[in-house]
């Protein structure tokens, strides 16, 4: 079974940057659509970004600030987050959909990681 491990979270000041990683072993992430989600206390889960062989997706709240990318050699998906705001504070986790059918609001992800905490505060 695919296991996803996130890393790269932490405490950062507003305007700062972080790069999150989503890594897997045993299975190539090239065969999956990978999404990043976040959930803040008391709020619903939000789809942040997604990457597939067909397309990429960004939530309006992060467009122009976040960038998703794939490193096949490292079997890792990255989420570069720039100009972070306090409202970006949340638990971020990645998820995978197999087979890769592209990113869309109706994508159902089969595998989820445990998440990495991002806190944006001065």
PDB file of C-alpha atoms in Angstrom:
ATOM      1  CA  UNK A   1       0.000   0.000   0.000  1.00  0.00           C
ATOM      2  CA  UNK A   2       1.220   3.475  -0.849  1.00  0.00           C
ATOM      3  CA  UNK A   3       2.536   5.423   2.119  1.00  0.00           C
ATOM      4  CA  UNK A   4       2.995   9.169   1.929  1.00  0.00           C
ATOM      5  CA  UNK A   5       5.262  11.143   4.244  1.00  0.00           C
ATOM      6  CA  UNK A   6       5.119  14.919   4.454  1.00  0.00           C
ATOM      7  CA  UNK A   7       7.854  17.178   5.773  1.00  0.00           C
ATOM      8  CA  UNK A   8       8.961  20.786   5.681  1.00  0.00           C
ATOM      9  CA  UNK A   9       6.410  22.448   7.897  1.00  0.00           C
ATOM     10  CA  UNK A  10       7.272  24.852  10.675  1.00  0.00           C
ATOM     11  CA  UNK A  11       6.857  28.314  12.096  1.00  0.00           C
ATOM     12  CA  UNK A  12       7.427  31.211   9.730  1.00  0.00           C
ATOM     13  CA  UNK A  13       6.760  34.933   9.852  1.00  0.00           C
ATOM     14  CA  UNK A  14       4.222  36.541   7.527  1.00  0.00           C
ATOM     15  CA  UNK A  15       5.775  37.082   4.119  1.00  0.00           C
ATOM     16  CA  UNK A  16       8.120  34.168   4.588  1.00  0.00           C
ATOM     17  CA  UNK A  17       8.461  30.943   2.618  1.00  0.00           C
ATOM     18  CA  UNK A  18       8.394  27.227   3.214  1.00  0.00           C
ATOM     19  CA  UNK A  19       8.764  24.217   0.961  1.00  0.00           C
ATOM     20  CA  UNK A  20       6.725  21.155   1.813  1.00  0.00           C
ATOM     21  CA  UNK A  21       7.684  17.699   0.589  1.00  0.00           C
ATOM     22  CA  UNK A  22       5.549  14.639  -0.011  1.00  0.00           C
ATOM     23  CA  UNK A  23       7.610  11.494  -0.418  1.00  0.00           C
ATOM     24  CA  UNK A  24       6.804   7.861  -1.019  1.00  0.00           C
ATOM     25  CA  UNK A  25       8.633   4.571  -1.134  1.00  0.00           C
ATOM     26  CA  UNK A  26       7.955   1.354  -3.036  1.00  0.00           C
ATOM     27  CA  UNK A  27       5.641   3.016  -5.585  1.00  0.00           C
ATOM     28  CA  UNK A  28       6.383   5.678  -8.160  1.00  0.00           C
ATOM     29  CA  UNK A  29       4.415   8.873  -7.610  1.00  0.00           C
ATOM     30  CA  UNK A  30       4.636   9.450 -11.365  1.00  0.00           C
ATOM     31  CA  UNK A  31       1.666   7.086 -11.675  1.00  0.00           C
ATOM     32  CA  UNK A  32      -0.520   9.146  -9.331  1.00  0.00           C
ATOM     33  CA  UNK A  33      -2.249  12.460  -9.239  1.00  0.00           C
ATOM     34  CA  UNK A  34      -1.009  14.147  -6.053  1.00  0.00           C
ATOM     35  CA  UNK A  35      -2.943  16.737  -4.141  1.00  0.00           C
ATOM     36  CA  UNK A  36      -2.097  19.014  -1.236  1.00  0.00           C
ATOM     37  CA  UNK A  37      -4.788  19.766   1.312  1.00  0.00           C
ATOM     38  CA  UNK A  38      -4.908  21.804   4.478  1.00  0.00           C
ATOM     39  CA  UNK A  39      -7.138  21.979   7.489  1.00  0.00           C
ATOM     40  CA  UNK A  40      -7.142  24.587  10.192  1.00  0.00           C
ATOM     41  CA  UNK A  41      -8.809  24.063  13.584  1.00  0.00           C
ATOM     42  CA  UNK A  42     -12.544  24.562  13.306  1.00  0.00           C
ATOM     43  CA  UNK A  43     -12.454  24.819   9.527  1.00  0.00           C
ATOM     44  CA  UNK A  44     -13.243  22.439   6.707  1.00  0.00           C
ATOM     45  CA  UNK A  45     -10.531  20.747   4.716  1.00  0.00           C
ATOM     46  CA  UNK A  46      -9.435  22.786   1.729  1.00  0.00           C
ATOM     47  CA  UNK A  47      -7.838  21.561  -1.468  1.00  0.00           C
ATOM     48  CA  UNK A  48      -4.763  23.705  -2.020  1.00  0.00           C
ATOM     49  CA  UNK A  49      -3.068  22.324  -5.104  1.00  0.00           C
ATOM     50  CA  UNK A  50      -2.815  19.252  -7.295  1.00  0.00           C
ATOM     51  CA  UNK A  51      -0.443  17.917  -9.925  1.00  0.00           C
ATOM     52  CA  UNK A  52      -1.036  15.215 -12.495  1.00  0.00           C
ATOM     53  CA  UNK A  53       0.301  14.162 -15.879  1.00  0.00           C
ATOM     54  CA  UNK A  54      -2.536  16.209 -17.445  1.00  0.00           C
ATOM     55  CA  UNK A  55      -2.795  19.400 -15.441  1.00  0.00           C
ATOM     56  CA  UNK A  56      -2.139  21.307 -12.255  1.00  0.00           C
ATOM     57  CA  UNK A  57      -4.593  23.009  -9.966  1.00  0.00           C
ATOM     58  CA  UNK A  58      -4.384  25.813  -7.407  1.00  0.00           C
ATOM     59  CA  UNK A  59      -7.021  27.138  -5.077  1.00  0.00           C
ATOM     60  CA  UNK A  60      -7.773  30.812  -5.649  1.00  0.00           C
ATOM     61  CA  UNK A  61      -6.490  31.601  -2.175  1.00  0.00           C
ATOM     62  CA  UNK A  62      -2.947  30.463  -3.075  1.00  0.00           C
ATOM     63  CA  UNK A  63      -2.645  31.307  -6.777  1.00  0.00           C
ATOM     64  CA  UNK A  64       0.489  33.284  -7.477  1.00  0.00           C
ATOM     65  CA  UNK A  65       2.000  32.378  -4.101  1.00  0.00           C
ATOM     66  CA  UNK A  66       2.239  28.582  -4.102  1.00  0.00           C
ATOM     67  CA  UNK A  67       3.841  26.320  -6.708  1.00  0.00           C
ATOM     68  CA  UNK A  68       3.579  22.556  -6.966  1.00  0.00           C
ATOM     69  CA  UNK A  69       6.259  20.465  -8.630  1.00  0.00           C
ATOM     70  CA  UNK A  70       7.392  16.891  -9.070  1.00  0.00           C
ATOM     71  CA  UNK A  71      10.865  15.372  -8.789  1.00  0.00           C
ATOM     72  CA  UNK A  72      10.689  11.933 -10.312  1.00  0.00           C
ATOM     73  CA  UNK A  73      14.244  11.013  -9.396  1.00  0.00           C
ATOM     74  CA  UNK A  74      13.490  11.626  -5.718  1.00  0.00           C
ATOM     75  CA  UNK A  75       9.924  10.334  -5.965  1.00  0.00           C
ATOM     76  CA  UNK A  76       8.814  13.490  -4.213  1.00  0.00           C
ATOM     77  CA  UNK A  77       6.197  16.192  -4.752  1.00  0.00           C
ATOM     78  CA  UNK A  78       6.961  19.692  -3.504  1.00  0.00           C
ATOM     79  CA  UNK A  79       4.746  22.581  -2.544  1.00  0.00           C
ATOM     80  CA  UNK A  80       6.691  25.833  -2.552  1.00  0.00           C
ATOM     81  CA  UNK A  81       4.832  28.382  -0.472  1.00  0.00           C
ATOM     82  CA  UNK A  82       5.828  32.029  -0.746  1.00  0.00           C
ATOM     83  CA  UNK A  83       4.467  35.218   0.789  1.00  0.00           C
ATOM     84  CA  UNK A  84       2.822  33.232   3.528  1.00  0.00           C
ATOM     85  CA  UNK A  85      -0.059  34.782   5.442  1.00  0.00           C
ATOM     86  CA  UNK A  86      -1.470  34.009   8.899  1.00  0.00           C
ATOM     87  CA  UNK A  87      -4.533  32.520   7.211  1.00  0.00           C
ATOM     88  CA  UNK A  88      -2.274  29.872   5.644  1.00  0.00           C
ATOM     89  CA  UNK A  89      -1.780  28.372   9.104  1.00  0.00           C
ATOM     90  CA  UNK A  90      -3.023  24.786   9.008  1.00  0.00           C
ATOM     91  CA  UNK A  91      -2.096  21.134   8.973  1.00  0.00           C
ATOM     92  CA  UNK A  92      -0.981  20.381   5.434  1.00  0.00           C
ATOM     93  CA  UNK A  93      -1.091  16.892   4.018  1.00  0.00           C
ATOM     94  CA  UNK A  94      -0.689  15.266   0.667  1.00  0.00           C
ATOM     95  CA  UNK A  95      -2.893  12.679  -0.966  1.00  0.00           C
ATOM     96  CA  UNK A  96      -2.655  10.384  -3.966  1.00  0.00           C
ATOM     97  CA  UNK A  97      -5.135   9.196  -6.565  1.00  0.00           C
ATOM     98  CA  UNK A  98      -4.465   6.090  -8.646  1.00  0.00           C
ATOM     99  CA  UNK A  99      -4.535   5.826 -11.542  1.00  0.00           C
ATOM    100  CA  UNK A 100      -3.687   9.335 -12.582  1.00  0.00           C
ATOM    101  CA  UNK A 101      -6.918  10.713 -14.038  1.00  0.00           C
ATOM    102  CA  UNK A 102      -5.990  14.345 -13.710  1.00  0.00           C
ATOM    103  CA  UNK A 103      -6.790  16.989 -11.140  1.00  0.00           C
ATOM    104  CA  UNK A 104     -10.354  18.194 -10.758  1.00  0.00           C
ATOM    105  CA  UNK A 105     -12.761  19.094  -7.964  1.00  0.00           C
ATOM    106  CA  UNK A 106     -14.237  15.601  -8.286  1.00  0.00           C
ATOM    107  CA  UNK A 107     -10.924  13.773  -7.846  1.00  0.00           C
ATOM    108  CA  UNK A 108     -11.218  11.163  -5.121  1.00  0.00           C
ATOM    109  CA  UNK A 109      -7.929  10.535  -3.395  1.00  0.00           C
ATOM    110  CA  UNK A 110      -7.207   7.061  -2.128  1.00  0.00           C
ATOM    111  CA  UNK A 111      -4.158   7.595   0.072  1.00  0.00           C
ATOM    112  CA  UNK A 112      -3.369  10.302   2.601  1.00  0.00           C
ATOM    113  CA  UNK A 113      -0.303  11.207   4.615  1.00  0.00           C
ATOM    114  CA  UNK A 114      -0.243  12.242   8.268  1.00  0.00           C
ATOM    115  CA  UNK A 115       0.450  15.873   7.595  1.00  0.00           C
ATOM    116  CA  UNK A 116       2.925  18.574   8.539  1.00  0.00           C
ATOM    117  CA  UNK A 117       2.024  21.685  10.538  1.00  0.00           C
ATOM    118  CA  UNK A 118       2.497  25.135   9.051  1.00  0.00           C
ATOM    119  CA  UNK A 119       2.181  28.116  11.365  1.00  0.00           C
ATOM    120  CA  UNK A 120       2.456  31.656  10.063  1.00  0.00           C
ATOM    121  CA  UNK A 121       2.829  34.131  12.875  1.00  0.00           C
ATOM    122  CA  UNK A 122       4.912  37.076  13.957  1.00  0.00           C
TER     123      UNK A 122
END
